[in-house]
């Protein structure tokens, strides 16, 4: 009997392989292939692909004025080399992604896209076989319009979560769009606390709405469903123009003989009552309608501190944003709450600039009640990295791509992840003690244990630790050290609460769905959702942080648990779950996993528990580290 995969193809749906592995693409006889940096980097660890890595590295060494430019050139060439090999297998096209850093930069997106096409041209690949992947931001959609209309470069608009994005993309003349089915489902499951059958799946419904809109109004842009969580989502979209499918789900469909009836029929759309809209020449309407799509907005606006700031602003607090620069989503938030939010440019490694952020808060709002030193950087362990700054134990000072200098006597990652929160807390305590009033209080006074007849409102410092303060994977020794330090620091200051009404606490999240992961392809490849890894939402972490500063107590889980093993060999708890309330006191550290909050005990703690605390592919990093250490090339500082 015909396989479900072949039935899907027979209906008229073009199957695209979402992989960078040549053997996988060839096995399932896909028409096209989609790639991204994380897929390519995952595939590149295979010995059979070493020659492509060597070609890319050699190219990178010869192009670029400094280390950053050379690394950019290396990754660009690696993507193109993989694309060339994939095109030897598929008869159609390959999608190659523009760096996510340019998602909100129209000019940079166009420049990078044209550069990628030029690289393909230099090795004999015509642009007609390439799709340039761009994020479905306003800037990305406008860039696609320019690339399509002025340069004849076909585009694949990705990170799509809403109909307004899809309509604007079609008006822009995008060759193809990739609405994300699974990520939409993830959001709704987290928001509603319920599961969905495939026919009721919000991600499936979103793609159907887009498909019907396009067919009703005659748009030629191809609809390609992407980011699937299960085979049921795929079969519910049988009849969609294209579907890009991961290898594990392709295998499931390949081995299945279940009937696959056609669910999407283009001719049926003509009779549907769907109002027509236009966005391409109306940015304000696009942003308004897009912002009406709460799910879509929250999937693009990610980050713990940003989510926490948003909650505080909604609570009518005043907020100072202190960072080197604001991401576009943070800029929009500051603009939205312009009377209560200000930006102070700050390099958190520079202590005078940390003091200046307090002076700005005093000048603008009269004082400070809540401080969250939340800046953090990832510690890269791999040998192809674009992280900035790159400050890692596995990239010793003086060895590219390290940006720590041998004579600097410091690690930038420790300055940011550990020294900065310590110094900021020190400054906060100083200002708390010097000030008797403030305009930033986020909650009623919690009181204290003294006989002072006029107790002052409780002051709060909320730091961000991590489950890395409990488990210690090989790939990030300095990061682990910093988070152990943060947790120890918080516990050391526990008595400030009782004595001075200054409450220093911390959250210790698991694997958070933030740019710290999403913008780092090498880090993203550690996560394997097909093997059970799940994301913890930044919003859930921020809500817990708000409870720490707003409430006298917080609800946590108590567990009677049994041991299982983390992917790095450490123990993890699973088992029965209960609820209890505990007082919010100085020194409290709360572990945050998937919809679960647990107190981290100082002694006899059982370790991380619950979904959202694992990364199944840590072995990828370990293998590369051991290979490098045994190569005789590591750590040469001259």
Coordinates of C-alpha atoms in Angstrom, one line a residue:
X1 CA 0.0 0.0 0.0
X2 CA 1.1 3.6 -0.7
X3 CA 2.9 5.3 2.2
X4 CA 1.3 8.4 3.8
X5 CA 4.2 10.4 2.4
X6 CA 3.6 9.3 -1.1
X7 CA -0.2 10.0 -0.7
X8 CA 0.7 13.5 0.5
X9 CA 2.8 14.1 -2.7
X10 CA 0.1 12.6 -4.9
X11 CA -2.5 15.1 -3.6
X12 CA -0.3 17.8 -5.0
X13 CA 1.6 19.0 -1.9
X14 CA 5.2 19.6 -2.6
X15 CA 7.3 18.0 0.1
X16 CA 10.4 19.9 1.2
X17 CA 13.0 18.5 3.5
X18 CA 13.9 20.6 6.5
X19 CA 17.5 19.4 7.0
X20 CA 21.1 20.1 6.1
X21 CA 21.9 16.4 5.9
X22 CA 22.4 15.2 2.3
X23 CA 21.6 11.5 2.9
X24 CA 18.3 12.5 4.6
X25 CA 17.3 14.8 1.8
X26 CA 18.0 12.1 -0.8
X27 CA 16.2 9.3 1.1
X28 CA 12.8 11.1 1.0
X29 CA 13.1 12.4 -2.6
X30 CA 12.1 15.9 -1.6
X31 CA 11.5 18.6 -4.3
X32 CA 13.2 21.4 -2.3
X33 CA 15.2 21.8 0.9
X34 CA 15.2 24.4 3.6
X35 CA 18.2 25.1 5.8
X36 CA 19.2 27.4 8.6
X37 CA 22.5 28.0 10.4
X38 CA 21.6 25.6 13.2
X39 CA 20.8 22.7 10.8
X40 CA 24.0 23.3 8.8
X41 CA 26.1 23.5 12.0
X42 CA 24.5 20.3 13.2
X43 CA 25.3 18.5 9.9
X44 CA 28.8 19.9 9.7
X45 CA 30.0 17.8 12.6
X46 CA 29.8 14.7 10.5
X47 CA 33.3 13.7 9.3
X48 CA 32.0 13.3 5.7
X49 CA 31.3 17.0 5.6
X50 CA 34.7 18.1 6.9
X51 CA 35.8 19.2 3.4
X52 CA 33.0 21.7 3.2
X53 CA 34.0 23.1 6.6
X54 CA 37.6 23.4 5.5
X55 CA 36.6 25.2 2.3
X56 CA 34.5 27.7 4.3
X57 CA 37.2 28.3 6.9
X58 CA 39.8 28.8 4.1
X59 CA 37.5 31.3 2.4
X60 CA 36.9 33.1 5.7
X61 CA 40.6 33.5 6.4
X62 CA 41.0 35.3 3.1
X63 CA 38.0 37.7 3.4
X64 CA 37.3 40.3 6.0
X65 CA 39.3 43.0 7.7
X66 CA 38.9 41.7 11.3
X67 CA 37.9 38.6 13.2
X68 CA 34.2 39.3 13.1
X69 CA 34.2 39.8 9.3
X70 CA 36.2 36.6 8.8
X71 CA 33.7 34.7 10.9
X72 CA 30.8 36.2 9.0
X73 CA 32.5 35.2 5.7
X74 CA 33.1 31.7 7.0
X75 CA 29.5 31.0 7.9
X76 CA 28.2 32.6 4.7
X77 CA 30.4 30.4 2.6
X78 CA 29.5 27.3 4.7
X79 CA 25.8 27.9 4.1
X80 CA 26.5 28.3 0.4
X81 CA 28.7 25.2 0.1
X82 CA 26.0 23.1 1.8
X83 CA 23.4 24.7 -0.5
X84 CA 25.5 23.7 -3.6
X85 CA 25.7 20.1 -2.4
X86 CA 21.9 20.0 -1.6
X87 CA 21.1 21.3 -5.1
X88 CA 22.9 18.2 -6.5
X89 CA 20.2 16.1 -4.8
X90 CA 17.0 18.1 -5.1
X91 CA 15.5 19.1 -8.5
X92 CA 14.1 22.4 -7.1
X93 CA 15.4 25.1 -4.8
X94 CA 17.3 25.5 -1.5
X95 CA 16.5 28.1 1.0
X96 CA 19.4 30.0 2.6
X97 CA 18.9 32.2 5.6
X98 CA 19.9 35.8 6.1
X99 CA 21.4 36.3 9.6
X100 CA 18.7 36.8 12.2
X101 CA 20.5 39.8 13.5
X102 CA 19.3 41.7 10.4
X103 CA 15.6 41.0 11.0
X104 CA 14.8 44.6 11.8
X105 CA 17.4 46.1 9.4
X106 CA 16.0 46.7 5.8
X107 CA 19.3 47.8 4.2
X108 CA 21.4 45.1 5.9
X109 CA 19.0 42.4 4.9
X110 CA 19.2 43.4 1.2
X111 CA 23.0 43.7 1.3
X112 CA 23.4 40.2 2.9
X113 CA 20.8 38.6 0.5
X114 CA 22.6 40.0 -2.5
X115 CA 26.0 38.8 -1.1
X116 CA 24.6 35.3 -0.7
X117 CA 23.4 35.3 -4.2
X118 CA 26.8 36.5 -5.4
X119 CA 28.5 33.7 -3.5
X120 CA 26.2 31.1 -5.2
X121 CA 26.9 32.8 -8.6
X122 CA 30.7 32.5 -8.0
X123 CA 30.4 28.7 -7.7
X124 CA 28.1 28.4 -10.7
X125 CA 24.7 28.3 -9.1
X126 CA 22.0 30.5 -10.7
X127 CA 19.8 32.6 -8.4
X128 CA 16.7 30.9 -9.8
X129 CA 17.5 27.9 -7.6
X130 CA 17.9 29.9 -4.4
X131 CA 15.3 31.2 -2.0
X132 CA 16.6 33.9 0.5
X133 CA 15.0 33.4 3.9
X134 CA 14.0 36.6 5.7
X135 CA 12.1 37.1 8.9
X136 CA 8.5 38.4 8.5
X137 CA 9.1 41.7 10.3
X138 CA 8.0 44.9 8.6
X139 CA 11.6 45.5 7.6
X140 CA 12.0 41.9 6.3
X141 CA 8.9 42.1 4.2
X142 CA 9.9 45.4 2.7
X143 CA 13.4 44.0 2.0
X144 CA 11.7 41.0 0.2
X145 CA 9.7 43.4 -1.9
X146 CA 12.9 45.2 -3.0
X147 CA 14.7 42.0 -3.7
X148 CA 11.9 40.5 -5.7
X149 CA 11.0 43.6 -7.7
X150 CA 14.4 45.2 -8.3
X151 CA 16.8 42.3 -8.3
X152 CA 14.7 39.2 -9.3
X153 CA 15.8 37.4 -6.1
X154 CA 13.2 35.0 -4.8
X155 CA 12.5 35.2 -1.1
X156 CA 11.1 32.8 1.6
X157 CA 9.5 34.8 4.4
X158 CA 9.9 32.9 7.6
X159 CA 9.0 33.5 11.3
X160 CA 5.4 34.0 10.2
X161 CA 2.7 33.7 12.9
X162 CA -0.2 35.8 11.6
X163 CA -2.5 36.7 8.6
X164 CA -1.3 40.4 8.5
X165 CA 2.2 39.2 8.0
X166 CA 1.1 36.8 5.2
X167 CA -1.0 39.4 3.4
X168 CA 1.9 41.9 3.5
X169 CA 4.3 39.2 2.2
X170 CA 1.9 38.4 -0.7
X171 CA 1.6 42.1 -1.6
X172 CA 5.4 42.3 -1.5
X173 CA 5.5 39.5 -4.2
X174 CA 7.4 37.1 -2.0
X175 CA 8.0 33.8 -3.8
X176 CA 7.1 31.7 -0.7
X177 CA 6.1 32.1 2.9
X178 CA 6.7 29.7 5.9
X179 CA 4.0 30.0 8.6
X180 CA 5.2 28.3 11.7
X181 CA 2.5 25.7 12.7
X182 CA 4.3 24.2 15.7
X183 CA 5.4 27.4 17.4
X184 CA 1.8 28.7 17.2
X185 CA 0.6 25.5 18.9
X186 CA 3.3 25.9 21.6
X187 CA 2.0 29.4 22.4
X188 CA -1.6 28.4 22.6
X189 CA -0.8 25.3 24.8
X190 CA 1.1 27.5 27.2
X191 CA -1.6 30.2 27.2
X192 CA -4.7 27.9 27.6
X193 CA -3.1 25.0 29.5
X194 CA -4.8 22.5 27.1
X195 CA -3.9 20.1 24.4
X196 CA -5.3 20.3 20.8
X197 CA -6.2 17.6 18.4
X198 CA -4.7 18.1 14.9
X199 CA -8.0 19.3 13.4
X200 CA -8.3 21.9 16.2
X201 CA -4.6 22.9 16.2
X202 CA -4.3 26.7 16.1
X203 CA -1.2 26.5 14.0
X204 CA -3.1 24.3 11.4
X205 CA -6.0 26.8 11.4
X206 CA -3.6 29.7 10.9
X207 CA -2.1 28.1 7.7
X208 CA -5.6 27.2 6.4
X209 CA -6.7 30.8 6.9
X210 CA -3.6 32.0 5.0
X211 CA -4.1 29.4 2.2
X212 CA -7.7 30.3 1.7
X213 CA -7.0 34.1 1.6
X214 CA -4.3 33.6 -1.0
X215 CA -6.4 31.4 -3.2
X216 CA -9.5 33.6 -2.9
X217 CA -7.6 36.7 -4.1
X218 CA -5.4 35.0 -6.6
X219 CA -2.0 35.5 -5.0
X220 CA 0.8 33.5 -6.5
X221 CA 3.0 33.4 -3.3
X222 CA 3.5 29.8 -2.3
X223 CA 2.2 28.8 1.2
X224 CA 4.7 26.4 2.9
X225 CA 3.7 25.1 6.3
X226 CA 6.7 24.7 8.6
X227 CA 7.8 23.9 12.2
X228 CA 5.6 20.8 12.8
X229 CA 5.2 19.1 16.1
X230 CA 3.5 15.9 15.0
X231 CA 2.4 14.1 11.8
X232 CA -1.2 14.9 12.5
X233 CA -0.6 18.6 11.8
X234 CA 1.0 17.7 8.5
X235 CA -1.9 15.4 7.3
X236 CA -4.4 18.1 8.3
X237 CA -2.7 20.4 5.8
X238 CA -2.8 17.9 2.9
X239 CA -3.3 20.0 -0.2
X240 CA -1.2 22.9 1.0
X241 CA 1.1 24.2 -1.7
X242 CA 4.3 23.1 0.1
X243 CA 5.2 21.6 3.5
X244 CA 8.7 21.6 4.9
X245 CA 9.1 18.6 7.2
X246 CA 11.8 17.5 9.6
X247 CA 13.5 14.1 9.1
X248 CA 11.9 12.4 12.0
X249 CA 8.4 13.2 10.8
X250 CA 9.3 12.4 7.2
X251 CA 10.4 9.0 8.5
X252 CA 7.1 8.6 10.3
X253 CA 5.1 9.4 7.2
X254 CA 7.3 7.2 5.1
X255 CA 6.6 4.2 7.3
X256 CA 2.9 4.9 7.7
X257 CA 0.1 3.6 5.4
X258 CA -2.7 5.6 7.0
X259 CA -5.0 7.3 4.4
X260 CA -4.3 11.0 3.8
X261 CA -7.4 12.7 2.4
X262 CA -7.0 16.2 0.9
X263 CA -8.0 18.9 3.4
X264 CA -7.1 22.1 1.6
X265 CA -8.7 22.7 -1.8
X266 CA -7.9 25.9 -3.6
X267 CA -11.2 26.2 -5.5
X268 CA -13.2 26.1 -2.3
X269 CA -11.8 29.4 -1.2
X270 CA -13.7 31.4 -3.8
X271 CA -16.9 31.0 -1.9
X272 CA -15.5 32.0 1.5
X273 CA -16.4 35.4 3.0
X274 CA -13.0 36.8 3.7
X275 CA -12.5 40.6 3.9
X276 CA -9.6 41.9 1.8
X277 CA -6.9 44.0 3.4
X278 CA -3.8 45.8 2.3
X279 CA -0.6 46.6 4.3
X280 CA 2.4 47.0 2.0
X281 CA 2.1 50.8 1.8
X282 CA 0.7 51.3 5.3
X283 CA 3.2 50.5 8.0
X284 CA 1.0 51.9 10.8
X285 CA -1.9 49.6 9.8
X286 CA 0.4 46.6 9.5
X287 CA 1.8 47.2 13.0
X288 CA -1.6 47.9 14.5
X289 CA -3.2 44.7 13.1
X290 CA -0.1 42.7 13.8
X291 CA -0.1 43.9 17.4
X292 CA -3.7 42.8 17.7
X293 CA -2.4 39.2 17.2
X294 CA -1.2 38.6 20.8
X295 CA 0.4 35.3 20.0
X296 CA 2.3 36.6 17.0
X297 CA 3.7 39.5 19.0
X298 CA 4.8 37.4 21.9
X299 CA 6.5 34.9 19.6
X300 CA 8.6 37.8 18.1
X301 CA 9.2 39.8 21.3
X302 CA 11.3 37.6 23.5
X303 CA 13.6 38.0 26.5
X304 CA 13.3 37.7 30.3
X305 CA 14.2 41.2 31.2
X306 CA 12.1 42.7 28.4
X307 CA 9.1 40.6 29.6
X308 CA 9.7 41.7 33.2
X309 CA 9.9 45.4 32.2
X310 CA 6.7 45.1 30.3
X311 CA 4.9 43.7 33.3
X312 CA 6.3 46.5 35.5
X313 CA 5.1 49.1 33.0
X314 CA 1.7 47.6 32.9
X315 CA 1.7 47.8 36.7
X316 CA 2.3 51.6 36.2
X317 CA 5.9 51.4 37.4
X318 CA 8.6 53.6 36.0
X319 CA 11.5 51.7 34.3
X320 CA 15.0 52.6 33.2
X321 CA 16.4 50.3 30.4
X322 CA 20.1 50.2 30.8
X323 CA 22.0 48.4 28.0
X324 CA 24.5 49.0 25.1
X325 CA 21.5 49.3 22.7
X326 CA 17.9 48.3 22.6
X327 CA 16.5 45.6 20.4
X328 CA 13.7 46.9 18.1
X329 CA 11.0 45.3 20.3
X330 CA 12.5 47.1 23.4
X331 CA 12.6 50.4 21.5
X332 CA 8.9 50.0 20.7
X333 CA 8.1 49.3 24.4
X334 CA 10.0 52.4 25.5
X335 CA 8.1 54.5 22.9
X336 CA 4.8 53.0 23.9
X337 CA 5.4 54.0 27.6
X338 CA 7.4 57.1 26.9
X339 CA 6.3 58.9 30.1
X340 CA 7.4 56.0 32.3
X341 CA 10.2 54.4 30.4
X342 CA 13.6 55.8 29.5
X343 CA 16.8 54.3 27.9
X344 CA 20.2 54.8 29.4
X345 CA 23.0 53.5 27.2
X346 CA 25.2 51.3 29.5
X347 CA 28.1 49.0 29.1
X348 CA 27.6 46.9 32.2
X349 CA 31.3 46.1 32.4
X350 CA 32.0 49.8 33.2
X351 CA 31.3 50.6 36.8
X352 CA 30.8 54.4 36.2
X353 CA 28.1 53.6 33.7
X354 CA 26.4 51.4 36.2
X355 CA 26.3 54.3 38.6
X356 CA 25.0 56.6 35.8
X357 CA 21.9 54.4 35.4
X358 CA 21.0 55.0 39.0
X359 CA 21.5 58.7 38.6
X360 CA 19.2 58.6 35.5
X361 CA 16.5 56.8 37.6
X362 CA 16.8 59.4 40.3
X363 CA 16.7 62.3 37.9
X364 CA 13.8 61.0 35.8
X365 CA 11.7 59.3 38.5
X366 CA 13.0 60.3 41.9
X367 CA 14.6 57.0 43.1
X368 CA 14.8 53.3 42.8
X369 CA 12.8 50.4 44.4
X370 CA 13.4 47.5 42.1
X371 CA 16.7 46.5 40.4
X372 CA 17.2 43.6 38.0
X373 CA 20.8 43.2 36.7
X374 CA 19.7 40.9 33.9
X375 CA 22.3 41.4 31.2
X376 CA 23.9 38.1 30.3
X377 CA 26.0 36.5 27.5
X378 CA 26.3 33.0 26.2
X379 CA 29.6 31.2 26.5
X380 CA 30.4 29.7 23.1
X381 CA 32.2 26.3 23.0
X382 CA 32.2 25.5 19.3
X383 CA 34.8 26.4 16.8
X384 CA 32.5 28.3 14.4
X385 CA 30.8 31.1 16.3
X386 CA 29.3 34.5 15.8
X387 CA 28.6 35.3 19.4
X388 CA 29.5 38.8 20.6
X389 CA 31.5 39.0 22.8
X390 CA 33.1 35.6 22.5
X391 CA 34.5 35.0 25.9
X392 CA 34.8 31.3 26.6
X393 CA 37.0 28.9 28.5
X394 CA 37.2 26.8 25.4
X395 CA 38.5 29.8 23.4
X396 CA 41.5 30.9 25.5
X397 CA 42.6 34.5 25.4
X398 CA 44.6 35.2 22.3
X399 CA 43.0 32.3 20.3
X400 CA 40.4 33.3 17.7
X401 CA 37.5 33.7 18.1
X402 CA 38.2 34.8 21.7
X403 CA 37.9 38.5 22.2
X404 CA 39.6 38.2 25.6
X405 CA 43.2 39.5 25.3
X406 CA 46.1 37.6 27.1
X407 CA 47.2 40.8 28.8
X408 CA 43.7 42.0 29.8
X409 CA 43.7 39.9 33.0
X410 CA 39.9 39.3 32.7
X411 CA 37.2 37.4 31.0
X412 CA 34.5 39.5 29.5
X413 CA 31.8 36.9 30.2
X414 CA 32.6 36.9 33.9
X415 CA 32.5 40.7 33.9
X416 CA 29.0 40.6 32.4
X417 CA 27.5 37.5 34.0
X418 CA 28.9 37.8 37.5
X419 CA 30.8 41.0 38.3
X420 CA 28.1 43.2 36.8
X421 CA 25.3 41.8 39.0
X422 CA 27.5 42.0 42.1
X423 CA 28.5 45.6 41.5
X424 CA 24.9 46.6 40.5
X425 CA 23.5 45.1 43.7
X426 CA 26.2 46.9 45.7
X427 CA 25.2 50.2 44.1
X428 CA 21.5 49.4 44.6
X429 CA 22.0 48.8 48.3
X430 CA 23.9 52.1 48.6
X431 CA 21.1 54.0 46.9
X432 CA 18.4 52.1 48.9
X433 CA 20.0 53.1 52.2
X434 CA 20.5 56.7 51.1
X435 CA 16.9 57.2 49.9
X436 CA 13.8 57.3 52.1
X437 CA 11.2 57.7 49.3
X438 CA 10.8 56.4 45.7
X439 CA 8.5 56.6 42.8
X440 CA 9.1 53.1 41.5
X441 CA 7.4 50.9 44.0
X442 CA 5.7 48.0 42.3
X443 CA 3.7 46.7 45.3
X444 CA 2.5 47.7 48.7
X445 CA 5.1 47.7 51.5
X446 CA 5.8 44.2 52.7
X447 CA 6.9 45.4 56.1
X448 CA 9.8 44.2 58.2
X449 CA 10.6 42.6 61.5
X450 CA 11.6 45.8 63.4
X451 CA 9.7 48.1 65.7
X452 CA 10.1 51.1 63.5
X453 CA 6.7 52.8 63.6
X454 CA 7.1 54.1 60.0
X455 CA 8.7 51.2 58.0
X456 CA 9.9 52.1 54.5
X457 CA 8.7 50.2 51.4
X458 CA 10.6 47.0 50.8
X459 CA 13.4 47.3 48.2
X460 CA 14.1 44.5 45.8
X461 CA 17.0 43.2 43.8
X462 CA 16.1 40.3 41.5
X463 CA 19.0 38.5 39.9
X464 CA 19.0 35.9 37.2
X465 CA 20.8 32.7 38.1
X466 CA 20.3 29.4 36.1
X467 CA 20.0 25.7 36.5
X468 CA 23.6 25.9 35.5
X469 CA 24.2 26.7 39.2
X470 CA 23.1 23.2 39.9
X471 CA 24.1 21.1 36.9
X472 CA 27.5 21.7 35.3
X473 CA 27.8 20.8 31.6
X474 CA 31.3 20.7 30.1
X475 CA 30.6 23.2 27.4
X476 CA 30.3 26.3 29.6
X477 CA 32.6 26.2 32.6
X478 CA 32.8 30.0 33.0
X479 CA 29.0 30.4 32.6
X480 CA 28.5 27.7 35.2
X481 CA 30.9 29.4 37.5
X482 CA 29.1 32.8 37.1
X483 CA 25.7 31.3 37.9
X484 CA 27.1 29.4 40.9
X485 CA 28.5 32.7 42.0
X486 CA 25.2 34.5 41.5
X487 CA 23.3 32.0 43.6
X488 CA 25.9 32.1 46.4
X489 CA 25.9 35.9 46.3
X490 CA 22.1 36.0 46.7
X491 CA 22.2 33.6 49.7
X492 CA 25.0 35.6 51.3
X493 CA 22.8 38.7 51.3
X494 CA 19.7 36.9 52.8
X495 CA 19.9 38.8 56.2
X496 CA 19.5 42.2 54.5
X497 CA 15.8 41.5 54.3
X498 CA 15.4 41.1 58.0
X499 CA 17.8 43.8 59.1
X500 CA 17.3 46.5 56.4
X501 CA 14.1 45.6 54.5
X502 CA 16.2 44.9 51.3
X503 CA 15.2 41.7 49.7
X504 CA 17.7 40.1 47.3
X505 CA 16.3 37.0 45.4
X506 CA 17.0 35.2 42.2
X507 CA 15.3 33.1 39.6
X508 CA 17.1 30.1 38.1
X509 CA 15.4 29.3 34.7
X510 CA 15.9 26.2 32.6
X511 CA 16.0 26.4 28.8
X512 CA 14.4 29.8 28.0
X513 CA 12.9 30.7 24.6
X514 CA 14.9 33.9 24.3
X515 CA 17.3 35.5 21.8
X516 CA 20.2 34.2 24.0
X517 CA 19.2 30.8 22.5
X518 CA 17.4 31.7 19.3
X519 CA 20.1 34.1 18.0
X520 CA 22.9 31.6 18.6
X521 CA 22.7 28.8 16.0
X522 CA 25.5 26.8 17.6
X523 CA 23.6 26.9 20.9
X524 CA 20.2 26.2 19.3
X525 CA 21.5 23.0 17.8
X526 CA 21.8 21.5 21.3
X527 CA 18.0 21.5 21.6
X528 CA 16.1 18.6 20.1
X529 CA 12.4 19.1 20.5
X530 CA 11.8 15.7 18.7
X531 CA 13.6 14.0 21.6
X532 CA 11.6 15.8 24.3
X533 CA 13.3 19.1 24.9
X534 CA 10.9 21.9 25.5
X535 CA 11.2 25.6 26.0
X536 CA 10.3 27.7 29.0
X537 CA 8.7 31.0 28.1
X538 CA 10.3 34.3 29.1
X539 CA 6.9 35.5 30.1
X540 CA 6.5 32.8 32.6
X541 CA 9.9 33.6 34.2
X542 CA 8.9 37.3 34.2
X543 CA 5.6 36.6 35.9
X544 CA 7.5 34.7 38.7
X545 CA 9.9 37.7 39.1
X546 CA 6.9 40.0 39.4
X547 CA 5.5 37.8 42.2
X548 CA 8.8 38.1 44.0
X549 CA 8.6 41.9 44.2
X550 CA 4.8 42.2 44.5
X551 CA 3.8 39.5 47.0
X552 CA 4.6 38.4 50.5
X553 CA 4.5 34.8 49.4
X554 CA 4.8 32.7 46.3
X555 CA 3.4 29.3 45.2
X556 CA 5.9 26.7 44.5
X557 CA 5.8 22.9 43.8
X558 CA 6.8 20.3 46.3
X559 CA 7.7 17.0 44.9
X560 CA 8.1 13.4 46.0
X561 CA 10.4 12.4 43.2
X562 CA 12.5 9.7 41.7
X563 CA 15.8 10.2 39.9
X564 CA 16.3 10.2 36.2
X565 CA 19.4 11.3 34.2
X566 CA 20.1 14.5 32.5
X567 CA 21.8 14.4 29.1
X568 CA 25.1 15.5 30.6
X569 CA 25.0 12.7 33.2
X570 CA 23.7 14.6 36.1
X571 CA 20.7 13.5 38.1
X572 CA 17.3 15.2 37.6
X573 CA 14.2 14.8 39.6
X574 CA 10.8 13.6 38.3
X575 CA 7.8 12.4 40.1
X576 CA 4.8 13.4 42.1
X577 CA 3.9 17.1 42.3
X578 CA 2.2 19.2 44.9
X579 CA 1.7 22.9 45.7
X580 CA 2.6 25.0 48.7
X581 CA 3.1 28.6 49.5
X582 CA 6.4 29.9 50.9
X583 CA 7.3 33.4 52.2
X584 CA 9.3 35.7 49.9
X585 CA 12.5 36.3 51.8
X586 CA 15.9 37.4 51.0
X587 CA 18.1 34.6 49.7
X588 CA 15.2 32.8 48.0
X589 CA 16.1 31.2 44.7
X590 CA 13.3 29.8 42.5
X591 CA 14.0 27.3 39.7
X592 CA 11.7 27.9 36.8
X593 CA 10.9 25.1 34.3
X594 CA 8.0 24.5 32.0
X595 CA 5.0 26.0 33.9
X596 CA 6.7 24.9 37.1
X597 CA 8.3 26.8 40.0
X598 CA 10.4 25.1 42.6
X599 CA 12.4 26.5 45.6
X600 CA 16.1 25.6 45.3
X601 CA 17.3 24.5 48.7
X602 CA 20.7 25.6 50.1
X603 CA 21.4 22.1 51.4
X604 CA 20.3 18.7 50.1
X605 CA 18.6 20.0 47.0
X606 CA 17.5 17.2 44.7
X607 CA 18.4 19.1 41.5
X608 CA 16.5 20.4 38.5
X609 CA 13.1 18.9 37.9
X610 CA 10.4 19.1 35.2
X611 CA 10.2 19.8 31.5
X612 CA 12.3 22.6 30.2
X613 CA 15.5 21.6 32.0
X614 CA 17.2 19.4 29.4
X615 CA 19.1 19.8 26.1
X616 CA 19.5 16.4 24.5
X617 CA 22.3 17.2 22.2
X618 CA 25.0 18.3 24.7
X619 CA 27.0 15.4 23.4
X620 CA 27.6 17.4 20.2
X621 CA 29.5 20.0 22.2
X622 CA 31.3 17.4 24.2
X623 CA 32.5 15.6 21.1
X624 CA 33.9 18.8 19.6
X625 CA 35.6 19.8 22.9
X626 CA 37.3 16.4 23.3
X627 CA 38.4 16.4 19.7
X628 CA 39.9 19.8 20.0
X629 CA 41.7 19.1 23.3
X630 CA 43.2 15.9 21.8
X631 CA 44.3 17.6 18.6
X632 CA 47.3 19.3 20.1
X633 CA 46.1 22.7 18.8
X634 CA 44.2 23.9 21.8
X635 CA 45.3 26.7 24.1
X636 CA 48.4 27.9 22.3
X637 CA 48.9 31.4 23.6
X638 CA 52.4 32.0 22.3

